[in-house]
PDB file of C-alpha atoms and ligand atoms in Angstrom:
ATOM      1  CA  MET A  21     -67.081  66.592-127.204  1.00 58.00           C
ATOM      2  CA  LYS A  22     -64.195  66.854-129.282  1.00 67.00           C
ATOM      3  CA  ASN A  23     -64.545  66.066-132.868  1.00 68.00           C
ATOM      4  CA  LYS A  24     -61.843  63.300-133.501  1.00 88.00           C
ATOM      5  CA  PHE A  25     -61.730  64.562-137.850  1.00 96.00           C
ATOM      6  CA  ILE A  26     -58.059  66.370-138.324  1.00 97.00           C
ATOM      7  CA  TYR A  27     -57.548  69.321-139.819  1.00 98.00           C
ATOM      8  CA  ALA A  28     -54.094  69.968-140.495  1.00 98.00           C
ATOM      9  CA  ALA A  29     -52.695  73.326-141.602  1.00 98.00           C
ATOM     10  CA  ASN A  30     -49.904  72.924-143.730  1.00 98.00           C
ATOM     11  CA  TRP A  31     -48.605  76.617-143.940  1.00 98.00           C
ATOM     12  CA  LYS A  32     -45.651  75.977-146.577  1.00 98.00           C
ATOM     13  CA  ALA A  33     -43.880  78.852-147.209  1.00 98.00           C
ATOM     14  CA  TYR A  34     -46.862  81.211-147.309  1.00 98.00           C
ATOM     15  CA  LEU A  35     -45.968  82.604-143.809  1.00 98.00           C
ATOM     16  CA  SER A  36     -43.068  84.801-142.820  1.00 98.00           C
ATOM     17  CA  PHE A  37     -42.093  84.356-139.540  1.00 98.00           C
ATOM     18  CA  ASN A  38     -43.836  87.601-138.242  1.00 98.00           C
ATOM     19  CA  GLN A  39     -46.701  86.885-140.128  1.00 98.00           C
ATOM     20  CA  ALA A  40     -47.187  83.362-138.434  1.00 98.00           C
ATOM     21  CA  GLN A  41     -46.573  84.760-135.015  1.00 97.00           C
ATOM     22  CA  GLU A  42     -49.302  87.323-135.563  1.00 97.00           C
ATOM     23  CA  PHE A  43     -51.266  84.991-136.809  1.00 98.00           C
ATOM     24  CA  ILE A  44     -51.399  83.072-133.545  1.00 96.00           C
ATOM     25  CA  MET A  45     -51.039  86.053-131.306  1.00 95.00           C
ATOM     26  CA  GLN A  46     -54.269  88.039-133.106  1.00 96.00           C
ATOM     27  CA  ASN A  47     -56.791  84.760-133.247  1.00 97.00           C
ATOM     28  CA  LYS A  48     -55.776  83.713-129.566  1.00 94.00           C
ATOM     29  CA  ASP A  49     -59.277  83.282-128.395  1.00 96.00           C
ATOM     30  CA  ALA A  50     -60.886  81.736-131.283  1.00 96.00           C
ATOM     31  CA  LEU A  51     -58.041  79.599-131.311  1.00 97.00           C
ATOM     32  CA  LYS A  52     -58.366  78.151-127.946  1.00 96.00           C
ATOM     33  CA  THR A  53     -62.486  77.394-128.229  1.00 96.00           C
ATOM     34  CA  LEU A  54     -61.618  76.130-132.178  1.00 96.00           C
ATOM     35  CA  GLY A  55     -58.673  73.496-129.946  1.00 96.00           C
ATOM     36  CA  ARG A  56     -61.156  72.051-127.382  1.00 95.00           C
ATOM     37  CA  ASN A  57     -63.681  71.264-130.141  1.00 95.00           C
ATOM     38  CA  TYR A  58     -61.569  70.277-132.833  1.00 96.00           C
ATOM     39  CA  SER A  59     -58.779  68.022-133.522  1.00 97.00           C
ATOM     40  CA  LEU A  60     -56.740  70.997-135.206  1.00 98.00           C
ATOM     41  CA  VAL A  61     -53.059  70.864-136.138  1.00 98.00           C
ATOM     42  CA  ILE A  62     -50.969  73.790-137.335  1.00 98.00           C
ATOM     43  CA  CYS A  63     -47.853  73.018-138.859  1.00 98.00           C
ATOM     44  CA  PRO A  64     -45.755  76.506-139.677  1.00 98.00           C
ATOM     45  CA  SER A  65     -41.675  76.810-141.331  1.00 98.00           C
ATOM     46  CA  PHE A  66     -39.196  75.832-139.187  1.00 98.00           C
ATOM     47  CA  ASP A  67     -38.333  79.001-137.914  1.00 98.00           C
ATOM     48  CA  ALA A  68     -41.551  79.515-136.539  1.00 98.00           C
ATOM     49  CA  LEU A  69     -42.306  76.636-135.174  1.00 98.00           C
ATOM     50  CA  ALA A  70     -40.777  77.249-131.255  1.00 97.00           C
ATOM     51  CA  THR A  71     -42.509  80.279-131.323  1.00 97.00           C
ATOM     52  CA  VAL A  72     -46.183  79.115-132.542  1.00 97.00           C
ATOM     53  CA  GLY A  73     -45.653  75.859-130.073  1.00 97.00           C
ATOM     54  CA  GLN A  74     -45.215  78.472-127.193  1.00 96.00           C
ATOM     55  CA  ASN A  75     -48.235  80.365-128.270  1.00 95.00           C
ATOM     56  CA  LEU A  76     -50.206  77.556-128.833  1.00 95.00           C
ATOM     57  CA  GLN A  77     -49.369  76.073-124.916  1.00 93.00           C
ATOM     58  CA  ASP A  78     -52.500  76.944-123.212  1.00 91.00           C
ATOM     59  CA  THR A  79     -55.077  75.446-126.217  1.00 95.00           C
ATOM     60  CA  GLN A  80     -55.324  72.288-127.213  1.00 96.00           C
ATOM     61  CA  ILE A  81     -54.364  72.910-130.903  1.00 97.00           C
ATOM     62  CA  ALA A  82     -51.267  70.030-131.747  1.00 98.00           C
ATOM     63  CA  LEU A  83     -47.815  71.599-133.189  1.00 98.00           C
ATOM     64  CA  GLY A  84     -46.794  69.880-137.082  1.00 98.00           C
ATOM     65  CA  ALA A  85     -43.519  70.572-138.742  1.00 98.00           C
ATOM     66  CA  GLN A  86     -43.447  70.346-142.613  1.00 98.00           C
ATOM     67  CA  ASP A  87     -40.402  67.905-142.744  1.00 98.00           C
ATOM     68  CA  CYS A  88     -37.559  66.352-140.339  1.00 98.00           C
ATOM     69  CA  SER A  89     -34.082  64.783-141.088  1.00 98.00           C
ATOM     70  CA  ALA A  90     -33.824  60.977-142.088  1.00 97.00           C
ATOM     71  CA  HIS A  91     -30.525  61.174-140.296  1.00 97.00           C
ATOM     72  CA  GLN A  92     -29.174  61.362-136.029  1.00 96.00           C
ATOM     73  CA  ALA A  93     -26.972  64.279-135.282  1.00 96.00           C
ATOM     74  CA  GLY A  94     -24.307  64.493-137.669  1.00 97.00           C
ATOM     75  CA  ALA A  95     -23.032  66.665-140.419  1.00 98.00           C
ATOM     76  CA  TYR A  96     -26.302  67.286-142.243  1.00 96.00           C
ATOM     77  CA  THR A  97     -26.111  71.120-143.246  1.00 96.00           C
ATOM     78  CA  GLY A  98     -29.560  72.575-142.709  1.00 95.00           C
ATOM     79  CA  GLN A  99     -31.421  69.175-141.726  1.00 96.00           C
ATOM     80  CA  VAL A 100     -33.652  69.518-138.834  1.00 97.00           C
ATOM     81  CA  LEU A 101     -33.505  66.381-136.503  1.00 98.00           C
ATOM     82  CA  ALA A 102     -36.867  64.388-135.195  1.00 97.00           C
ATOM     83  CA  GLU A 103     -35.386  64.343-131.569  1.00 97.00           C
ATOM     84  CA  SER A 104     -35.032  68.490-131.756  1.00 98.00           C
ATOM     85  CA  LEU A 105     -38.772  68.645-133.514  1.00 98.00           C
ATOM     86  CA  LYS A 106     -39.863  66.630-129.946  1.00 97.00           C
ATOM     87  CA  GLN A 107     -37.926  68.811-127.933  1.00 97.00           C
ATOM     88  CA  ILE A 108     -39.919  71.872-128.964  1.00 97.00           C
ATOM     89  CA  GLY A 109     -43.267  69.991-128.460  1.00 97.00           C
ATOM     90  CA  CYS A 110     -44.378  68.391-132.203  1.00 98.00           C
ATOM     91  CA  ALA A 111     -46.643  65.874-131.983  1.00 97.00           C
ATOM     92  CA  TYR A 112     -46.911  65.125-135.986  1.00 98.00           C
ATOM     93  CA  SER A 113     -44.851  65.871-139.689  1.00 98.00           C
ATOM     94  CA  ILE A 114     -45.295  66.047-142.915  1.00 98.00           C
ATOM     95  CA  ILE A 115     -43.061  64.226-144.732  1.00 98.00           C
ATOM     96  CA  GLY A 116     -42.753  62.918-148.683  1.00 97.00           C
ATOM     97  CA  HIS A 117     -44.780  66.282-149.461  1.00 97.00           C
ATOM     98  CA  SER A 118     -44.483  66.236-153.344  1.00 95.00           C
ATOM     99  CA  GLU A 119     -42.855  69.916-153.397  1.00 95.00           C
ATOM    100  CA  VAL A 120     -40.573  68.509-150.831  1.00 94.00           C
ATOM    101  CA  LYS A 121     -39.872  65.588-153.453  1.00 92.00           C
ATOM    102  CA  ALA A 122     -39.050  67.816-156.221  1.00 91.00           C
ATOM    103  CA  GLU A 123     -37.414  70.132-155.016  1.00 91.00           C
ATOM    104  CA  HIS A 124     -34.797  67.651-152.976  1.00 91.00           C
ATOM    105  CA  HIS A 125     -35.015  65.044-155.348  1.00 92.00           C
ATOM    106  CA  GLU A 126     -36.321  62.852-152.492  1.00 95.00           C
ATOM    107  CA  THR A 127     -36.278  59.215-152.759  1.00 95.00           C
ATOM    108  CA  ILE A 128     -38.861  56.864-151.477  1.00 95.00           C
ATOM    109  CA  ALA A 129     -36.068  54.986-149.297  1.00 96.00           C
ATOM    110  CA  THR A 130     -35.188  58.744-147.735  1.00 97.00           C
ATOM    111  CA  ILE A 131     -38.693  58.952-146.333  1.00 97.00           C
ATOM    112  CA  ALA A 132     -39.092  55.761-145.263  1.00 96.00           C
ATOM    113  CA  GLN A 133     -36.038  56.833-142.921  1.00 96.00           C
ATOM    114  CA  LYS A 134     -37.981  59.647-141.739  1.00 97.00           C
ATOM    115  CA  ALA A 135     -40.876  57.864-140.742  1.00 95.00           C
ATOM    116  CA  ILE A 136     -38.576  55.960-138.513  1.00 93.00           C
ATOM    117  CA  GLU A 137     -36.813  58.871-137.133  1.00 95.00           C
ATOM    118  CA  LEU A 138     -40.032  60.308-136.383  1.00 95.00           C
ATOM    119  CA  LEU A 139     -41.282  56.823-134.930  1.00 93.00           C
ATOM    120  CA  ASN A 140     -38.259  56.845-132.965  1.00 92.00           C
ATOM    121  CA  HIS A 141     -39.238  60.169-131.069  1.00 93.00           C
ATOM    122  CA  GLY A 142     -43.260  59.117-130.569  1.00 92.00           C
ATOM    123  CA  ILE A 143     -43.693  62.118-133.345  1.00 95.00           C
ATOM    124  CA  THR A 144     -47.043  60.730-135.490  1.00 95.00           C
ATOM    125  CA  PRO A 145     -45.534  60.918-139.234  1.00 97.00           C
ATOM    126  CA  ILE A 146     -48.150  62.436-141.536  1.00 98.00           C
ATOM    127  CA  ILE A 147     -46.795  60.683-145.056  1.00 98.00           C
ATOM    128  CA  CYS A 148     -47.905  62.729-147.826  1.00 98.00           C
ATOM    129  CA  THR A 149     -48.614  60.463-151.138  1.00 98.00           C
ATOM    130  CA  GLY A 150     -50.308  60.486-154.776  1.00 97.00           C
ATOM    131  CA  GLU A 151     -50.148  59.920-157.903  1.00 96.00           C
ATOM    132  CA  THR A 152     -49.244  62.686-160.763  1.00 94.00           C
ATOM    133  CA  THR A 153     -51.266  63.609-163.795  1.00 93.00           C
ATOM    134  CA  LYS A 154     -49.888  61.626-166.139  1.00 95.00           C
ATOM    135  CA  ASP A 155     -50.530  58.639-163.762  1.00 95.00           C
ATOM    136  CA  TYR A 156     -54.438  59.923-163.592  1.00 94.00           C
ATOM    137  CA  GLU A 157     -54.843  60.457-166.493  1.00 92.00           C
ATOM    138  CA  THR A 158     -53.137  57.116-167.457  1.00 95.00           C
ATOM    139  CA  ASP A 159     -55.382  54.837-164.908  1.00 94.00           C
ATOM    140  CA  ARG A 160     -52.733  54.429-162.709  1.00 96.00           C
ATOM    141  CA  GLY A 161     -53.626  55.916-160.030  1.00 95.00           C
ATOM    142  CA  THR A 162     -53.898  53.216-157.678  1.00 96.00           C
ATOM    143  CA  GLN A 163     -50.618  52.000-158.805  1.00 97.00           C
ATOM    144  CA  ALA A 164     -48.904  54.940-158.148  1.00 97.00           C
ATOM    145  CA  LEU A 165     -50.257  54.326-154.471  1.00 97.00           C
ATOM    146  CA  GLU A 166     -48.783  50.615-153.858  1.00 97.00           C
ATOM    147  CA  GLU A 167     -45.395  51.805-155.998  1.00 97.00           C
ATOM    148  CA  GLN A 168     -44.831  54.964-153.203  1.00 97.00           C
ATOM    149  CA  LEU A 169     -46.389  53.253-149.596  1.00 97.00           C
ATOM    150  CA  THR A 170     -45.129  49.229-150.212  1.00 97.00           C
ATOM    151  CA  PRO A 171     -41.558  50.526-149.613  1.00 96.00           C
ATOM    152  CA  ILE A 172     -42.356  52.462-146.887  1.00 96.00           C
ATOM    153  CA  PHE A 173     -44.593  50.174-145.048  1.00 95.00           C
ATOM    154  CA  ASN A 174     -42.444  47.178-145.313  1.00 94.00           C
ATOM    155  CA  ALA A 175     -40.128  49.574-143.722  1.00 93.00           C
ATOM    156  CA  ILE A 176     -41.613  50.308-141.120  1.00 91.00           C
ATOM    157  CA  SER A 177     -43.114  47.646-140.397  1.00 89.00           C
ATOM    158  CA  LYS A 178     -39.783  45.732-139.327  1.00 82.00           C
ATOM    159  CA  LYS A 179     -39.652  47.583-136.025  1.00 73.00           C
ATOM    160  CA  GLU A 180     -42.617  46.053-133.548  1.00 63.00           C
ATOM    161  CA  ARG A 181     -44.375  49.240-132.354  1.00 65.00           C
ATOM    162  CA  ASN A 182     -48.007  48.516-131.199  1.00 62.00           C
ATOM    163  CA  GLY A 183     -50.368  50.976-130.747  1.00 70.00           C
ATOM    164  CA  TYR A 184     -47.617  53.393-132.311  1.00 83.00           C
ATOM    165  CA  GLN A 185     -49.842  55.581-135.256  1.00 89.00           C
ATOM    166  CA  PHE A 186     -49.124  57.189-138.830  1.00 93.00           C
ATOM    167  CA  SER A 187     -50.958  59.478-140.814  1.00 96.00           C
ATOM    168  CA  ILE A 188     -51.478  59.504-144.601  1.00 98.00           C
ATOM    169  CA  ALA A 189     -52.118  62.138-146.358  1.00 98.00           C
ATOM    170  CA  TYR A 190     -53.749  61.587-150.276  1.00 98.00           C
ATOM    171  CA  GLU A 191     -52.948  64.363-152.497  1.00 96.00           C
ATOM    172  CA  PRO A 192     -53.201  63.764-155.866  1.00 96.00           C
ATOM    173  CA  LEU A 193     -50.672  65.993-157.088  1.00 94.00           C
ATOM    174  CA  TRP A 194     -52.635  67.305-159.936  1.00 91.00           C
ATOM    175  CA  ALA A 195     -55.176  68.579-157.026  1.00 89.00           C
ATOM    176  CA  ILE A 196     -52.354  70.408-154.813  1.00 88.00           C
ATOM    177  CA  GLY A 197     -53.183  74.242-155.356  1.00 81.00           C
ATOM    178  CA  SER A 198     -55.466  73.807-158.416  1.00 82.00           C
ATOM    179  CA  GLY A 199     -59.168  73.903-156.805  1.00 79.00           C
ATOM    180  CA  ASN A 200     -59.271  70.750-158.569  1.00 87.00           C
ATOM    181  CA  ILE A 201     -60.825  67.673-156.415  1.00 91.00           C
ATOM    182  CA  PRO A 202     -61.301  63.771-156.719  1.00 94.00           C
ATOM    183  CA  ALA A 203     -64.863  62.487-157.496  1.00 94.00           C
ATOM    184  CA  PRO A 204     -65.790  61.064-154.605  1.00 94.00           C
ATOM    185  CA  ALA A 205     -66.263  57.107-156.016  1.00 96.00           C
ATOM    186  CA  TYR A 206     -61.972  57.707-157.297  1.00 96.00           C
ATOM    187  CA  LEU A 207     -61.129  58.859-153.868  1.00 96.00           C
ATOM    188  CA  LYS A 208     -62.809  55.724-152.378  1.00 97.00           C
ATOM    189  CA  GLN A 209     -61.201  53.323-154.053  1.00 97.00           C
ATOM    190  CA  GLN A 210     -58.029  55.576-153.449  1.00 97.00           C
ATOM    191  CA  ILE A 211     -58.436  55.229-149.352  1.00 97.00           C
ATOM    192  CA  MET A 212     -59.318  51.630-149.527  1.00 97.00           C
ATOM    193  CA  VAL A 213     -55.941  50.980-151.596  1.00 97.00           C
ATOM    194  CA  ILE A 214     -54.203  52.921-148.886  1.00 98.00           C
ATOM    195  CA  ARG A 215     -56.034  51.153-145.470  1.00 97.00           C
ATOM    196  CA  GLN A 216     -55.349  47.442-147.241  1.00 97.00           C
ATOM    197  CA  LEU A 217     -51.708  48.289-147.772  1.00 97.00           C
ATOM    198  CA  ALA A 218     -51.487  49.219-144.270  1.00 96.00           C
ATOM    199  CA  ALA A 219     -52.925  46.562-142.576  1.00 95.00           C
ATOM    200  CA  GLN A 220     -51.496  44.036-145.067  1.00 95.00           C
ATOM    201  CA  ILE A 221     -47.820  45.591-144.767  1.00 94.00           C
ATOM    202  CA  ALA A 222     -47.699  47.206-141.270  1.00 91.00           C
ATOM    203  CA  PRO A 223     -50.742  45.756-139.141  1.00 90.00           C
ATOM    204  CA  GLN A 224     -49.647  46.274-135.585  1.00 88.00           C
ATOM    205  CA  TYR A 225     -50.122  50.345-136.395  1.00 90.00           C
ATOM    206  CA  ASN A 226     -53.130  52.756-136.390  1.00 91.00           C
ATOM    207  CA  CYS A 227     -53.123  53.908-139.728  1.00 94.00           C
ATOM    208  CA  MET A 228     -55.317  57.276-139.716  1.00 96.00           C
ATOM    209  CA  VAL A 229     -55.828  58.592-144.122  1.00 97.00           C
ATOM    210  CA  LEU A 230     -56.649  62.274-144.787  1.00 98.00           C
ATOM    211  CA  TYR A 231     -56.589  63.719-147.881  1.00 97.00           C
ATOM    212  CA  GLY A 232     -55.245  67.477-149.452  1.00 96.00           C
ATOM    213  CA  GLY A 233     -54.907  69.205-152.372  1.00 95.00           C
ATOM    214  CA  GLY A 234     -57.334  72.317-153.026  1.00 93.00           C
ATOM    215  CA  VAL A 235     -59.832  72.174-149.265  1.00 96.00           C
ATOM    216  CA  ASP A 236     -61.144  75.218-148.846  1.00 96.00           C
ATOM    217  CA  GLU A 237     -64.641  76.511-147.035  1.00 96.00           C
ATOM    218  CA  VAL A 238     -66.450  75.617-150.312  1.00 95.00           C
ATOM    219  CA  THR A 239     -64.640  72.002-151.038  1.00 95.00           C
ATOM    220  CA  ILE A 240     -64.687  70.913-147.602  1.00 96.00           C
ATOM    221  CA  GLY A 241     -68.083  69.855-147.716  1.00 95.00           C
ATOM    222  CA  THR A 242     -66.752  66.984-149.805  1.00 93.00           C
ATOM    223  CA  PHE A 243     -64.639  65.552-147.178  1.00 96.00           C
ATOM    224  CA  ASN A 244     -65.549  66.925-143.887  1.00 94.00           C
ATOM    225  CA  LYS A 245     -68.158  63.497-143.770  1.00 89.00           C
ATOM    226  CA  PHE A 246     -66.425  61.660-146.048  1.00 93.00           C
ATOM    227  CA  PRO A 247     -66.941  57.726-145.227  1.00 90.00           C
ATOM    228  CA  ASP A 248     -63.112  56.072-143.681  1.00 92.00           C
ATOM    229  CA  LEU A 249     -61.730  59.610-144.003  1.00 97.00           C
ATOM    230  CA  ASP A 250     -59.865  60.800-140.836  1.00 97.00           C
ATOM    231  CA  GLY A 251     -58.790  64.667-141.176  1.00 98.00           C
ATOM    232  CA  VAL A 252     -57.780  66.543-144.116  1.00 98.00           C
ATOM    233  CA  LEU A 253     -55.028  68.660-144.818  1.00 98.00           C
ATOM    234  CA  ILE A 254     -55.088  71.804-145.575  1.00 97.00           C
ATOM    235  CA  GLY A 255     -52.575  74.154-147.798  1.00 96.00           C
ATOM    236  CA  LYS A 256     -53.116  77.856-148.546  1.00 96.00           C
ATOM    237  CA  ALA A 257     -56.555  78.574-147.542  1.00 97.00           C
ATOM    238  CA  SER A 258     -55.498  77.512-144.130  1.00 98.00           C
ATOM    239  CA  THR A 259     -52.963  80.505-143.877  1.00 98.00           C
ATOM    240  CA  ASP A 260     -55.986  83.121-143.548  1.00 98.00           C
ATOM    241  CA  PHE A 261     -57.490  82.224-139.855  1.00 98.00           C
ATOM    242  CA  GLN A 262     -61.347  83.544-141.136  1.00 98.00           C
ATOM    243  CA  THR A 263     -60.506  80.985-143.799  1.00 98.00           C
ATOM    244  CA  LEU A 264     -59.732  78.145-141.717  1.00 98.00           C
ATOM    245  CA  GLN A 265     -62.317  78.454-139.156  1.00 98.00           C
ATOM    246  CA  LYS A 266     -65.339  78.517-141.559  1.00 98.00           C
ATOM    247  CA  ILE A 267     -63.533  75.349-142.899  1.00 98.00           C
ATOM    248  CA  VAL A 268     -63.008  73.815-139.286  1.00 97.00           C
ATOM    249  CA  LEU A 269     -66.963  74.776-138.392  1.00 97.00           C
ATOM    250  CA  SER A 270     -68.447  73.609-141.813  1.00 95.00           C
TER     251      SER A 270
HETATM  252  P1  PGA B 309     -53.365  73.167-151.121  1.00 82.38           P
HETATM  253  O1  PGA B 309     -52.087  72.103-150.439  1.00 82.38           O
HETATM  254  O2  PGA B 309     -54.536  73.229-150.444  1.00 82.38           O
HETATM  255  O3  PGA B 309     -52.980  74.354-151.331  1.00 82.38           O
HETATM  256  O4  PGA B 309     -54.160  72.177-152.172  1.00 82.38           O
HETATM  257  C1  PGA B 309     -52.484  70.951-149.947  1.00 82.38           C
HETATM  258  C2  PGA B 309     -50.840  70.589-149.131  1.00 82.38           C
HETATM  259  O5  PGA B 309     -50.234  70.363-150.466  1.00 82.38           O
HETATM  260  O6  PGA B 309     -50.706  69.767-148.875  1.00 82.38           O
END
């Protein structure tokens, strides 16, 4: 029976096109077995999406993108449409990741628009949220989540979409790539805030909550049985197959 807990691999730009292909080809049988028993999502960079997607077709592993355009077809150099992601076979797309926000000076309104584009194409957005180190140190962690998520939830709630789902990836910025992870009581509080906001503002959706930031084969023990958590978003540790397998099998 399939374990519902979601393991989403955010490969970022760690793997080149060739390396992404090799990852799938060299571990095809093991990936098939993992996919039969666990809910896995692999999110390669845009260049490798189509080929990884094709090679995952005979597995039960879902394909995810790492971003998408906030727009419909038009003069938007360098952007990738949600419509194209759907055609390639993406079931998920990460949006609002702090690394994208910082590089592209992305606003919350843009992230909300991306979420709407994805939902319009039947793709589950994995909307990243999380407080900065400064917010964390000044006890503004909860407020930061409210400020980031309220406008996004308000925007998507304007559309009636019973039965649709989105995921929130709670990724404290001070945890990403650092090896530091939140204390259980703090994590519990942040998950509760996300769930309460989603239930208040966008109750027509099924909201899944993932945790991301420093998940590896050691720290997974804190998350894989954590009450009220639907899964994890794994960055660097997901780019090595043996490590990913250990995380999933933990
Ligand atoms: P990390 O990244 O697992 O390398 O900390 C997680 C993420 O940014 O999604």
